[in-house]
PDB file of C-alpha atoms and ligand atoms in Angstrom:
ATOM      1  CA  MET K  27      -0.020  -0.180   0.072  1.00 34.00           C
ATOM      2  CA  GLY K  28       2.495   2.878   1.534  1.00 34.00           C
ATOM      3  CA  ILE K  29       4.867   1.916  -2.213  1.00 38.00           C
ATOM      4  CA  MET K  30       1.252   2.152  -4.289  1.00 44.00           C
ATOM      5  CA  ALA K  31       0.454   5.206  -2.674  1.00 43.00           C
ATOM      6  CA  GLY K  32       4.658   6.247  -3.034  1.00 44.00           C
ATOM      7  CA  GLU K  33       5.155   6.180  -6.731  1.00 45.00           C
ATOM      8  CA  LYS K  34       1.449   7.722  -7.051  1.00 46.00           C
ATOM      9  CA  THR K  35       3.475  10.341  -5.587  1.00 49.00           C
ATOM     10  CA  ILE K  36       6.143  10.160  -8.025  1.00 50.00           C
ATOM     11  CA  MET K  37       4.130   9.858 -11.111  1.00 52.00           C
ATOM     12  CA  ASN K  38       2.175  12.837 -10.148  1.00 62.00           C
ATOM     13  CA  LEU K  39       5.747  14.882 -10.005  1.00 79.00           C
ATOM     14  CA  ILE K  40       6.367  13.897 -13.600  1.00 93.00           C
ATOM     15  CA  ASP K  41       4.342  16.560 -16.129  1.00 96.00           C
ATOM     16  CA  ARG K  42       1.909  15.012 -17.861  1.00 97.00           C
ATOM     17  CA  TYR K  43       1.128  15.834 -22.142  1.00 98.00           C
ATOM     18  CA  ALA K  44      -0.732  14.110 -24.497  1.00 98.00           C
ATOM     19  CA  VAL K  45      -2.039  14.634 -28.211  1.00 98.00           C
ATOM     20  CA  PHE K  46      -5.748  13.826 -29.048  1.00 98.00           C
ATOM     21  CA  GLY K  47      -7.029  12.332 -32.576  1.00 97.00           C
ATOM     22  CA  LEU K  48      -8.895  10.322 -34.662  1.00 96.00           C
ATOM     23  CA  PRO K  49      -6.868   8.760 -36.450  1.00 94.00           C
ATOM     24  CA  ILE K  50      -3.684   9.179 -33.874  1.00 96.00           C
ATOM     25  CA  LYS K  51      -1.780   5.746 -35.023  1.00 92.00           C
ATOM     26  CA  HIS K  52       0.847   7.911 -36.511  1.00 90.00           C
ATOM     27  CA  SER K  53       1.326  10.488 -34.805  1.00 94.00           C
ATOM     28  CA  LYS K  54       4.889  12.307 -34.766  1.00 96.00           C
ATOM     29  CA  SER K  55       3.595  14.803 -32.118  1.00 97.00           C
ATOM     30  CA  PRO K  56       5.180  12.589 -29.234  1.00 98.00           C
ATOM     31  CA  ARG K  57       8.668  11.797 -30.179  1.00 97.00           C
ATOM     32  CA  ILE K  58       8.660  15.272 -31.000  1.00 98.00           C
ATOM     33  CA  HIS K  59       8.017  16.463 -27.448  1.00 98.00           C
ATOM     34  CA  GLN K  60      10.506  13.687 -26.190  1.00 98.00           C
ATOM     35  CA  LEU K  61      12.679  15.278 -27.586  1.00 98.00           C
ATOM     36  CA  PHE K  62      12.430  18.783 -26.998  1.00 98.00           C
ATOM     37  CA  ALA K  63      11.771  17.509 -22.904  1.00 98.00           C
ATOM     38  CA  GLU K  64      15.361  16.206 -23.494  1.00 98.00           C
ATOM     39  CA  GLN K  65      16.819  19.095 -25.641  1.00 98.00           C
ATOM     40  CA  THR K  66      15.752  21.604 -22.792  1.00 98.00           C
ATOM     41  CA  GLY K  67      16.621  18.981 -20.358  1.00 97.00           C
ATOM     42  CA  GLN K  68      12.702  19.413 -18.594  1.00 96.00           C
ATOM     43  CA  THR K  69      11.213  16.043 -17.135  1.00 96.00           C
ATOM     44  CA  LEU K  70       7.421  15.661 -18.920  1.00 97.00           C
ATOM     45  CA  GLU K  71       5.051  12.841 -19.715  1.00 97.00           C
ATOM     46  CA  TYR K  72       3.436  13.188 -23.379  1.00 98.00           C
ATOM     47  CA  SER K  73       1.331  10.067 -24.702  1.00 97.00           C
ATOM     48  CA  SER K  74      -1.126   9.789 -27.444  1.00 98.00           C
ATOM     49  CA  ALA K  75      -4.966   8.538 -27.673  1.00 98.00           C
ATOM     50  CA  GLU K  76      -7.072   7.825 -29.853  1.00 98.00           C
ATOM     51  CA  VAL K  77     -10.286  10.480 -28.984  1.00 98.00           C
ATOM     52  CA  ALA K  78     -13.712  10.577 -31.493  1.00 98.00           C
ATOM     53  CA  PRO K  79     -14.974  13.580 -31.113  1.00 98.00           C
ATOM     54  CA  GLU K  80     -17.594  12.313 -29.097  1.00 98.00           C
ATOM     55  CA  GLN K  81     -15.754  11.420 -26.313  1.00 98.00           C
ATOM     56  CA  PHE K  82     -13.854  14.214 -26.585  1.00 98.00           C
ATOM     57  CA  ALA K  83     -15.099  16.675 -24.404  1.00 98.00           C
ATOM     58  CA  ALA K  84     -15.493  13.902 -21.263  1.00 98.00           C
ATOM     59  CA  ALA K  85     -11.809  12.654 -22.102  1.00 98.00           C
ATOM     60  CA  ALA K  86     -10.433  16.135 -22.204  1.00 98.00           C
ATOM     61  CA  GLU K  87     -12.280  16.807 -19.011  1.00 97.00           C
ATOM     62  CA  MET K  88     -10.280  13.373 -17.883  1.00 97.00           C
ATOM     63  CA  PHE K  89      -7.882  14.067 -18.217  1.00 98.00           C
ATOM     64  CA  PHE K  90      -7.371  17.430 -16.653  1.00 97.00           C
ATOM     65  CA  SER K  91      -8.765  16.202 -13.564  1.00 95.00           C
ATOM     66  CA  HIS K  92      -6.381  13.518 -13.524  1.00 94.00           C
ATOM     67  CA  GLY K  93      -3.410  15.787 -13.414  1.00 93.00           C
ATOM     68  CA  GLY K  94      -2.218  16.313 -17.158  1.00 97.00           C
ATOM     69  CA  LYS K  95      -0.971  20.140 -17.793  1.00 98.00           C
ATOM     70  CA  GLY K  96      -1.532  20.386 -21.349  1.00 98.00           C
ATOM     71  CA  LEU K  97      -3.466  18.947 -24.461  1.00 98.00           C
ATOM     72  CA  ASN K  98      -2.292  19.068 -28.148  1.00 98.00           C
ATOM     73  CA  CYS K  99      -5.832  17.930 -30.176  1.00 98.00           C
ATOM     74  CA  THR K 100      -5.855  17.373 -34.135  1.00 96.00           C
ATOM     75  CA  VAL K 101      -7.930  16.476 -36.761  1.00 92.00           C
ATOM     76  CA  PRO K 102     -11.323  16.547 -35.990  1.00 94.00           C
ATOM     77  CA  LEU K 103     -11.259  17.955 -32.382  1.00 97.00           C
ATOM     78  CA  LYS K 104      -9.484  21.163 -33.186  1.00 96.00           C
ATOM     79  CA  GLU K 105     -13.432  22.996 -33.576  1.00 96.00           C
ATOM     80  CA  LEU K 106     -14.495  20.749 -30.360  1.00 98.00           C
ATOM     81  CA  ALA K 107     -11.423  21.973 -28.341  1.00 98.00           C
ATOM     82  CA  TRP K 108     -11.683  25.573 -29.752  1.00 98.00           C
ATOM     83  CA  ARG K 109     -15.667  24.981 -27.896  1.00 98.00           C
ATOM     84  CA  TYR K 110     -14.178  23.038 -24.733  1.00 98.00           C
ATOM     85  CA  ALA K 111     -11.172  25.929 -23.594  1.00 98.00           C
ATOM     86  CA  ASP K 112     -12.022  28.513 -20.348  1.00 98.00           C
ATOM     87  CA  HIS K 113     -10.465  31.575 -22.823  1.00 98.00           C
ATOM     88  CA  THR K 114      -8.944  31.375 -26.079  1.00 98.00           C
ATOM     89  CA  THR K 115      -6.382  33.734 -27.264  1.00 97.00           C
ATOM     90  CA  GLU K 116      -6.653  35.751 -30.777  1.00 95.00           C
ATOM     91  CA  ARG K 117      -4.916  33.455 -33.143  1.00 94.00           C
ATOM     92  CA  ALA K 118      -7.635  30.292 -31.848  1.00 97.00           C
ATOM     93  CA  GLN K 119     -10.442  32.919 -32.099  1.00 97.00           C
ATOM     94  CA  LEU K 120      -9.798  34.195 -35.599  1.00 95.00           C
ATOM     95  CA  SER K 121      -9.421  30.314 -36.972  1.00 95.00           C
ATOM     96  CA  LYS K 122     -11.903  29.464 -34.361  1.00 96.00           C
ATOM     97  CA  ALA K 123     -10.348  26.435 -33.916  1.00 95.00           C
ATOM     98  CA  VAL K 124      -7.453  25.330 -30.675  1.00 97.00           C
ATOM     99  CA  ASN K 125      -4.706  22.301 -31.313  1.00 98.00           C
ATOM    100  CA  THR K 126      -2.612  23.247 -27.714  1.00 98.00           C
ATOM    101  CA  LEU K 127      -4.390  23.663 -24.538  1.00 98.00           C
ATOM    102  CA  ALA K 128      -2.619  24.820 -21.526  1.00 98.00           C
ATOM    103  CA  LEU K 129      -3.698  24.311 -18.106  1.00 98.00           C
ATOM    104  CA  GLN K 130      -4.449  27.386 -15.859  1.00 97.00           C
ATOM    105  CA  ALA K 131      -2.821  27.858 -12.366  1.00 96.00           C
ATOM    106  CA  ASP K 132      -6.622  28.916 -11.886  1.00 96.00           C
ATOM    107  CA  GLY K 133      -7.688  25.551 -12.687  1.00 96.00           C
ATOM    108  CA  THR K 134      -9.188  27.135 -15.822  1.00 98.00           C
ATOM    109  CA  THR K 135      -7.784  25.666 -19.568  1.00 98.00           C
ATOM    110  CA  LEU K 136      -6.306  28.184 -22.716  1.00 98.00           C
ATOM    111  CA  GLY K 137      -7.041  27.511 -26.058  1.00 98.00           C
ATOM    112  CA  ASP K 138      -4.634  28.247 -28.341  1.00 98.00           C
ATOM    113  CA  ASN K 139      -4.187  28.138 -32.097  1.00 98.00           C
ATOM    114  CA  THR K 140      -0.225  27.598 -32.537  1.00 98.00           C
ATOM    115  CA  ASP K 141      -0.660  26.175 -36.472  1.00 98.00           C
ATOM    116  CA  GLY K 142      -0.069  29.322 -38.725  1.00 98.00           C
ATOM    117  CA  ILE K 143       2.801  30.739 -36.446  1.00 98.00           C
ATOM    118  CA  GLY K 144       4.257  27.024 -36.853  1.00 98.00           C
ATOM    119  CA  LEU K 145       3.869  27.192 -40.876  1.00 98.00           C
ATOM    120  CA  VAL K 146       4.954  30.856 -40.784  1.00 98.00           C
ATOM    121  CA  THR K 147       8.105  30.486 -38.629  1.00 98.00           C
ATOM    122  CA  ASP K 148       9.011  26.658 -41.116  1.00 98.00           C
ATOM    123  CA  LEU K 149       8.545  29.137 -44.521  1.00 98.00           C
ATOM    124  CA  ILE K 150      10.863  32.108 -42.733  1.00 98.00           C
ATOM    125  CA  SER K 151      13.447  30.519 -41.079  1.00 98.00           C
ATOM    126  CA  ASN K 152      13.749  27.536 -42.250  1.00 98.00           C
ATOM    127  CA  HIS K 153      13.499  28.134 -45.789  1.00 98.00           C
ATOM    128  CA  SER K 154      14.422  31.673 -46.047  1.00 98.00           C
ATOM    129  CA  ILE K 155      10.308  32.056 -48.121  1.00 98.00           C
ATOM    130  CA  ALA K 156       9.744  36.238 -47.061  1.00 97.00           C
ATOM    131  CA  LEU K 157       6.508  36.207 -47.159  1.00 98.00           C
ATOM    132  CA  SER K 158       6.233  40.214 -47.703  1.00 98.00           C
ATOM    133  CA  GLY K 159       5.347  42.102 -50.757  1.00 98.00           C
ATOM    134  CA  ILE K 160       5.319  38.777 -52.458  1.00 98.00           C
ATOM    135  CA  ARG K 161       2.161  36.570 -54.421  1.00 98.00           C
ATOM    136  CA  ILE K 162       0.233  33.924 -51.749  1.00 98.00           C
ATOM    137  CA  LEU K 163      -2.370  31.242 -53.608  1.00 98.00           C
ATOM    138  CA  ILE K 164      -4.307  28.896 -50.771  1.00 98.00           C
ATOM    139  CA  MET K 165      -6.008  25.933 -52.185  1.00 98.00           C
ATOM    140  CA  GLY K 166      -9.146  25.547 -49.575  1.00 97.00           C
ATOM    141  CA  ALA K 167     -11.458  27.026 -47.417  1.00 97.00           C
ATOM    142  CA  GLY K 168     -11.993  24.569 -44.808  1.00 94.00           C
ATOM    143  CA  GLY K 169     -10.349  23.862 -41.272  1.00 91.00           C
ATOM    144  CA  ALA K 170      -6.410  24.264 -42.839  1.00 94.00           C
ATOM    145  CA  SER K 171      -6.326  27.259 -44.682  1.00 96.00           C
ATOM    146  CA  ARG K 172      -8.414  29.033 -41.779  1.00 95.00           C
ATOM    147  CA  GLY K 173      -5.603  28.652 -39.436  1.00 95.00           C
ATOM    148  CA  ILE K 174      -3.134  29.774 -41.090  1.00 97.00           C
ATOM    149  CA  ILE K 175      -4.294  33.049 -43.043  1.00 97.00           C
ATOM    150  CA  ALA K 176      -4.332  35.242 -40.484  1.00 96.00           C
ATOM    151  CA  PRO K 177      -0.236  34.842 -39.224  1.00 97.00           C
ATOM    152  CA  ILE K 178       0.324  35.009 -43.113  1.00 98.00           C
ATOM    153  CA  LEU K 179      -1.568  38.479 -43.039  1.00 98.00           C
ATOM    154  CA  GLU K 180       0.182  39.399 -40.432  1.00 97.00           C
ATOM    155  CA  GLN K 181       3.051  38.689 -42.521  1.00 97.00           C
ATOM    156  CA  SER K 182       1.962  41.991 -45.465  1.00 98.00           C
ATOM    157  CA  PRO K 183       2.169  39.627 -48.833  1.00 98.00           C
ATOM    158  CA  GLN K 184       1.271  41.528 -51.611  1.00 98.00           C
ATOM    159  CA  THR K 185      -1.833  39.377 -52.227  1.00 98.00           C
ATOM    160  CA  LEU K 186      -3.316  36.627 -50.865  1.00 98.00           C
ATOM    161  CA  VAL K 187      -5.810  34.582 -53.182  1.00 98.00           C
ATOM    162  CA  VAL K 188      -8.035  31.765 -51.623  1.00 98.00           C
ATOM    163  CA  ALA K 189      -9.506  28.872 -54.537  1.00 98.00           C
ATOM    164  CA  ASN K 190     -11.664  26.448 -53.154  1.00 97.00           C
ATOM    165  CA  ARG K 191     -13.652  23.308 -54.967  1.00 96.00           C
ATOM    166  CA  THR K 192     -16.673  25.416 -53.616  1.00 97.00           C
ATOM    167  CA  VAL K 193     -16.158  28.647 -54.460  1.00 98.00           C
ATOM    168  CA  ASP K 194     -18.841  29.799 -51.800  1.00 98.00           C
ATOM    169  CA  LYS K 195     -17.053  28.867 -49.095  1.00 98.00           C
ATOM    170  CA  ALA K 196     -13.665  30.319 -50.105  1.00 98.00           C
ATOM    171  CA  VAL K 197     -15.516  34.344 -50.763  1.00 98.00           C
ATOM    172  CA  LYS K 198     -16.751  33.686 -47.521  1.00 98.00           C
ATOM    173  CA  LEU K 199     -14.040  33.055 -46.085  1.00 98.00           C
ATOM    174  CA  ALA K 200     -11.569  35.932 -47.074  1.00 98.00           C
ATOM    175  CA  ASP K 201     -14.751  38.332 -46.583  1.00 98.00           C
ATOM    176  CA  GLU K 202     -13.703  37.200 -42.866  1.00 96.00           C
ATOM    177  CA  PHE K 203     -10.302  38.271 -43.242  1.00 97.00           C
ATOM    178  CA  HIS K 204     -10.581  41.510 -45.115  1.00 95.00           C
ATOM    179  CA  ASN K 205     -10.040  43.509 -42.830  1.00 95.00           C
ATOM    180  CA  LYS K 206      -6.651  42.268 -42.007  1.00 95.00           C
ATOM    181  CA  GLY K 207      -5.070  42.674 -44.897  1.00 95.00           C
ATOM    182  CA  ALA K 208      -5.572  42.028 -48.825  1.00 94.00           C
ATOM    183  CA  ILE K 209      -7.517  38.783 -49.586  1.00 98.00           C
ATOM    184  CA  THR K 210     -10.077  36.970 -51.792  1.00 98.00           C
ATOM    185  CA  GLY K 211     -11.735  34.169 -52.262  1.00 98.00           C
ATOM    186  CA  CYS K 212     -12.682  32.510 -55.654  1.00 98.00           C
ATOM    187  CA  GLY K 213     -12.788  29.242 -57.272  1.00 97.00           C
ATOM    188  CA  PHE K 214     -10.469  27.020 -59.352  1.00 96.00           C
ATOM    189  CA  ASP K 215     -11.277  28.364 -62.841  1.00 95.00           C
ATOM    190  CA  ASP K 216     -11.343  31.848 -61.700  1.00 96.00           C
ATOM    191  CA  LEU K 217      -6.858  31.927 -61.369  1.00 96.00           C
ATOM    192  CA  GLY K 218      -7.431  32.598 -64.876  1.00 92.00           C
ATOM    193  CA  ASN K 219      -3.551  33.273 -65.845  1.00 94.00           C
ATOM    194  CA  ARG K 220      -2.910  34.938 -62.867  1.00 97.00           C
ATOM    195  CA  GLN K 221       0.352  34.144 -61.367  1.00 98.00           C
ATOM    196  CA  PHE K 222       1.828  32.993 -57.285  1.00 98.00           C
ATOM    197  CA  ASP K 223       5.209  33.105 -55.828  1.00 98.00           C
ATOM    198  CA  LEU K 224       3.811  31.265 -53.263  1.00 98.00           C
ATOM    199  CA  ILE K 225       1.212  28.133 -53.211  1.00 98.00           C
ATOM    200  CA  LEU K 226      -0.121  26.815 -50.023  1.00 98.00           C
ATOM    201  CA  ASN K 227      -1.864  23.433 -50.806  1.00 97.00           C
ATOM    202  CA  ALA K 228      -4.480  23.206 -47.664  1.00 97.00           C
ATOM    203  CA  THR K 229      -6.419  21.299 -49.216  1.00 96.00           C
ATOM    204  CA  SER K 230      -7.541  17.550 -47.348  1.00 90.00           C
ATOM    205  CA  ALA K 231      -7.002  16.631 -51.186  1.00 86.00           C
ATOM    206  CA  SER K 232      -3.567  15.678 -50.898  1.00 75.00           C
ATOM    207  CA  LEU K 233      -3.328  13.336 -48.096  1.00 74.00           C
ATOM    208  CA  SER K 234      -5.738  11.051 -50.789  1.00 81.00           C
ATOM    209  CA  GLY K 235      -3.258  11.202 -53.047  1.00 85.00           C
ATOM    210  CA  CYS K 236      -5.942  14.837 -55.553  1.00 88.00           C
ATOM    211  CA  LEU K 237      -4.742  17.249 -56.877  1.00 91.00           C
ATOM    212  CA  PRO K 238      -6.909  20.457 -57.239  1.00 90.00           C
ATOM    213  CA  PRO K 239      -7.487  21.532 -60.544  1.00 89.00           C
ATOM    214  CA  LEU K 240      -4.550  24.372 -61.293  1.00 92.00           C
ATOM    215  CA  PRO K 241      -4.264  26.328 -64.288  1.00 92.00           C
ATOM    216  CA  SER K 242      -0.834  25.602 -65.377  1.00 90.00           C
ATOM    217  CA  GLY K 243       1.193  28.120 -65.462  1.00 95.00           C
ATOM    218  CA  VAL K 244       0.064  29.542 -62.315  1.00 97.00           C
ATOM    219  CA  LEU K 245       3.583  29.516 -60.656  1.00 98.00           C
ATOM    220  CA  ALA K 246       5.700  32.391 -60.895  1.00 98.00           C
ATOM    221  CA  GLU K 247       9.120  31.900 -61.907  1.00 97.00           C
ATOM    222  CA  ASN K 248      11.257  30.956 -58.844  1.00 97.00           C
ATOM    223  CA  GLY K 249       7.672  30.507 -56.997  1.00 98.00           C
ATOM    224  CA  SER K 250       7.344  27.505 -53.882  1.00 98.00           C
ATOM    225  CA  CYS K 251       4.889  25.600 -53.127  1.00 98.00           C
ATOM    226  CA  TYR K 252       4.114  24.315 -50.400  1.00 98.00           C
ATOM    227  CA  ASP K 253       1.842  21.187 -49.069  1.00 97.00           C
ATOM    228  CA  LEU K 254       0.551  20.991 -45.256  1.00 97.00           C
ATOM    229  CA  ALA K 255      -0.037  17.789 -44.849  1.00 94.00           C
ATOM    230  CA  TYR K 256       2.775  15.485 -44.647  1.00 91.00           C
ATOM    231  CA  GLY K 257       4.357  11.865 -45.901  1.00 88.00           C
ATOM    232  CA  ASN K 258       6.970   9.555 -45.703  1.00 88.00           C
ATOM    233  CA  GLU K 259       7.095   9.946 -49.354  1.00 90.00           C
ATOM    234  CA  PRO K 260       6.222  13.151 -51.213  1.00 93.00           C
ATOM    235  CA  THR K 261       2.805  14.094 -51.596  1.00 93.00           C
ATOM    236  CA  ALA K 262       1.048  14.802 -54.503  1.00 94.00           C
ATOM    237  CA  PHE K 263       1.333  17.945 -54.440  1.00 96.00           C
ATOM    238  CA  VAL K 264       5.302  17.819 -53.830  1.00 96.00           C
ATOM    239  CA  ARG K 265       5.677  16.340 -56.986  1.00 95.00           C
ATOM    240  CA  TRP K 266       3.697  18.613 -58.503  1.00 96.00           C
ATOM    241  CA  GLY K 267       5.707  21.555 -57.852  1.00 97.00           C
ATOM    242  CA  LEU K 268       8.876  19.783 -58.294  1.00 97.00           C
ATOM    243  CA  GLU K 269       7.239  18.857 -62.267  1.00 96.00           C
ATOM    244  CA  ASN K 270       6.516  22.712 -62.154  1.00 97.00           C
ATOM    245  CA  HIS K 271       9.906  24.004 -61.392  1.00 97.00           C
ATOM    246  CA  ALA K 272       9.246  25.456 -58.418  1.00 98.00           C
ATOM    247  CA  ALA K 273      12.550  26.658 -56.407  1.00 98.00           C
ATOM    248  CA  LYS K 274      11.567  25.033 -53.314  1.00 98.00           C
ATOM    249  CA  SER K 275       9.053  22.053 -52.959  1.00 98.00           C
ATOM    250  CA  LEU K 276       7.889  21.774 -49.611  1.00 98.00           C
ATOM    251  CA  ASP K 277       6.004  19.366 -47.589  1.00 97.00           C
ATOM    252  CA  GLY K 278       4.441  20.475 -43.785  1.00 97.00           C
ATOM    253  CA  LEU K 279       6.956  17.996 -41.573  1.00 97.00           C
ATOM    254  CA  GLY K 280       8.886  21.040 -40.615  1.00 98.00           C
ATOM    255  CA  MET K 281       5.370  22.872 -39.727  1.00 98.00           C
ATOM    256  CA  LEU K 282       4.629  20.395 -37.655  1.00 98.00           C
ATOM    257  CA  VAL K 283       7.993  20.343 -35.594  1.00 98.00           C
ATOM    258  CA  GLU K 284       7.008  23.748 -35.540  1.00 98.00           C
ATOM    259  CA  GLN K 285       3.487  24.324 -34.078  1.00 98.00           C
ATOM    260  CA  ALA K 286       4.991  21.992 -32.127  1.00 98.00           C
ATOM    261  CA  ALA K 287       7.374  24.131 -30.364  1.00 98.00           C
ATOM    262  CA  GLU K 288       5.080  26.608 -29.804  1.00 98.00           C
ATOM    263  CA  ALA K 289       2.917  24.740 -27.612  1.00 98.00           C
ATOM    264  CA  PHE K 290       6.094  23.371 -25.732  1.00 98.00           C
ATOM    265  CA  PHE K 291       6.871  27.061 -25.296  1.00 98.00           C
ATOM    266  CA  ILE K 292       3.453  27.990 -24.035  1.00 98.00           C
ATOM    267  CA  TRP K 293       3.316  24.673 -21.601  1.00 98.00           C
ATOM    268  CA  ARG K 294       6.992  25.333 -20.637  1.00 98.00           C
ATOM    269  CA  GLY K 295       8.231  28.768 -20.818  1.00 98.00           C
ATOM    270  CA  VAL K 296      11.135  27.046 -22.898  1.00 98.00           C
ATOM    271  CA  ARG K 297      12.064  27.598 -26.964  1.00 97.00           C
ATOM    272  CA  PRO K 298      13.015  23.915 -27.916  1.00 98.00           C
ATOM    273  CA  LEU K 299      15.319  24.398 -31.339  1.00 98.00           C
ATOM    274  CA  THR K 300      13.736  22.711 -33.971  1.00 98.00           C
ATOM    275  CA  GLN K 301      16.348  22.552 -36.479  1.00 98.00           C
ATOM    276  CA  PRO K 302      17.816  18.760 -34.903  1.00 98.00           C
ATOM    277  CA  VAL K 303      13.975  17.944 -34.677  1.00 98.00           C
ATOM    278  CA  ILE K 304      13.594  18.372 -38.429  1.00 98.00           C
ATOM    279  CA  GLU K 305      17.036  17.479 -39.521  1.00 97.00           C
ATOM    280  CA  LEU K 306      16.386  14.023 -37.274  1.00 97.00           C
ATOM    281  CA  LEU K 307      12.803  13.138 -38.485  1.00 96.00           C
ATOM    282  CA  ASN K 308      14.080  14.852 -42.276  1.00 95.00           C
ATOM    283  CA  SER K 309      17.029  11.165 -42.155  1.00 94.00           C
ATOM    284  CA  GLU K 310      14.917   9.398 -40.659  1.00 92.00           C
ATOM    285  CA  ARG K 311      12.000   9.023 -43.269  1.00 88.00           C
ATOM    286  CA  GLN K 312      14.376   9.342 -46.071  1.00 84.00           C
ATOM    287  CA  ALA K 313      16.324   5.389 -44.135  1.00 83.00           C
ATOM    288  CA  ARG K 314      12.310   4.879 -44.031  1.00 76.00           C
ATOM    289  CA  SER K 315      11.867   5.381 -48.439  1.00 71.00           C
TER     290      SER K 315
HETATM  291  P1  ATR M 420      -9.422  21.020 -42.856  1.00 96.00           P
HETATM  292  O1  ATR M 420      -9.883  21.036 -41.410  1.00 96.00           O
HETATM  293  O2  ATR M 420      -8.044  19.452 -43.321  1.00 96.00           O
HETATM  294  O3  ATR M 420      -9.513  21.581 -43.455  1.00 96.00           O
HETATM  295  P2  ATR M 420     -12.140  20.320 -44.001  1.00 96.00           P
HETATM  296  O4  ATR M 420     -12.228  21.914 -43.471  1.00 96.00           O
HETATM  297  O5  ATR M 420     -12.711  19.302 -44.543  1.00 96.00           O
HETATM  298  O6  ATR M 420     -10.623  19.610 -43.469  1.00 96.00           O
HETATM  299  O7  ATR M 420     -11.649  21.362 -44.996  1.00 96.00           O
HETATM  300  C1  ATR M 420     -11.459  20.096 -46.069  1.00 96.00           C
HETATM  301  C2  ATR M 420     -10.830  21.071 -47.894  1.00 96.00           C
HETATM  302  O8  ATR M 420      -9.959  20.495 -48.740  1.00 96.00           O
HETATM  303  C3  ATR M 420     -12.284  21.574 -48.425  1.00 96.00           C
HETATM  304  O9  ATR M 420     -11.419  23.896 -48.996  1.00 96.00           O
HETATM  305  C4  ATR M 420     -12.568  20.743 -49.501  1.00 96.00           C
HETATM  306  O10 ATR M 420     -13.350  21.427 -50.746  1.00 96.00           O
HETATM  307  P3  ATR M 420     -14.498  21.692 -50.790  1.00 96.00           P
HETATM  308  O11 ATR M 420     -15.123  23.050 -49.397  1.00 96.00           O
HETATM  309  O12 ATR M 420     -14.817  22.001 -51.450  1.00 96.00           O
HETATM  310  O13 ATR M 420     -14.965  20.500 -50.066  1.00 96.00           O
HETATM  311  C5  ATR M 420     -11.039  20.424 -49.920  1.00 96.00           C
HETATM  312  N1  ATR M 420     -10.898  19.494 -50.330  1.00 96.00           N
HETATM  313  C6  ATR M 420     -11.045  17.756 -50.599  1.00 96.00           C
HETATM  314  N2  ATR M 420     -11.008  17.162 -51.394  1.00 96.00           N
HETATM  315  C7  ATR M 420     -10.902  17.592 -52.320  1.00 96.00           C
HETATM  316  C8  ATR M 420     -10.541  17.156 -53.517  1.00 96.00           C
HETATM  317  N3  ATR M 420     -10.737  15.699 -54.313  1.00 96.00           N
HETATM  318  N4  ATR M 420      -9.887  18.665 -54.656  1.00 96.00           N
HETATM  319  C9  ATR M 420     -10.729  19.676 -54.620  1.00 96.00           C
HETATM  320  N5  ATR M 420     -10.180  20.291 -52.873  1.00 96.00           N
HETATM  321  C10 ATR M 420     -10.853  18.879 -51.953  1.00 96.00           C
END
């Protein structure tokens, strides 16, 4: 009995974090946070749990009431996490999605969204793609797009166009952000002869190997492509970028690590180095393919 009580005390001394999602089996988040913890000398535990949308509120409640300190939420739970949080940051409110929940000293939860800043940091710091003054196209007008628009507009691009299969959604989404910068929404057919210096794929099409219908010549000379999705193999859009002579054609592995670093900073107050973790994950997937 005494030993068990002692073990429980030690367990509670280790701060616990987790990622919830569906599916969750292939999530790299536990690995990334473990690497951050080792690198910064922080003692913590980070696990993953498969949680269906209808279980989310109860599972989060259980996690926090049993001493959990912070949660990452991924597909399809980000909007539910936004509704669940007691308080939300401005960037979470704008994206109507939360990927990071942090337990506060008063027992309430703060919801933040670090996806957009993760993307922008990866583009600017890791790939030297400056966003100010350039022409940017985002493909897709779902949750993933919504999460990245405000941080991109903060960089003052020349134009930001959101193109979507369902045109109405792109127009409505762009309207929501029109007071934050030069943004318009349209359908893929409406792109005409326009050219962009950076094309971001925020559709879920890439995951199933499909590509939105992009007009030829849409990528400007020396332009780059970025797929928010990532995989062990190049995604369909990364391949499209390479075939269309993109200066850089990248997937979202760097964004994943950068959004995790932001979450780690929110929870621990320490900023881990991302470059060694990105390099390690990249070399591991190269070894696998
Ligand atoms: P997420 O949270 O990943 O953004 P979502 O909110 O369901 O998921 O949005 C998915 C996005 O991918 C939408 O913009 C969707 O287009 P529609 O709004 O027209 O549905 C886009 N998408 C999914 N499959 C696609 C495909 N095969 N071709 C083009 N766009 C696709």
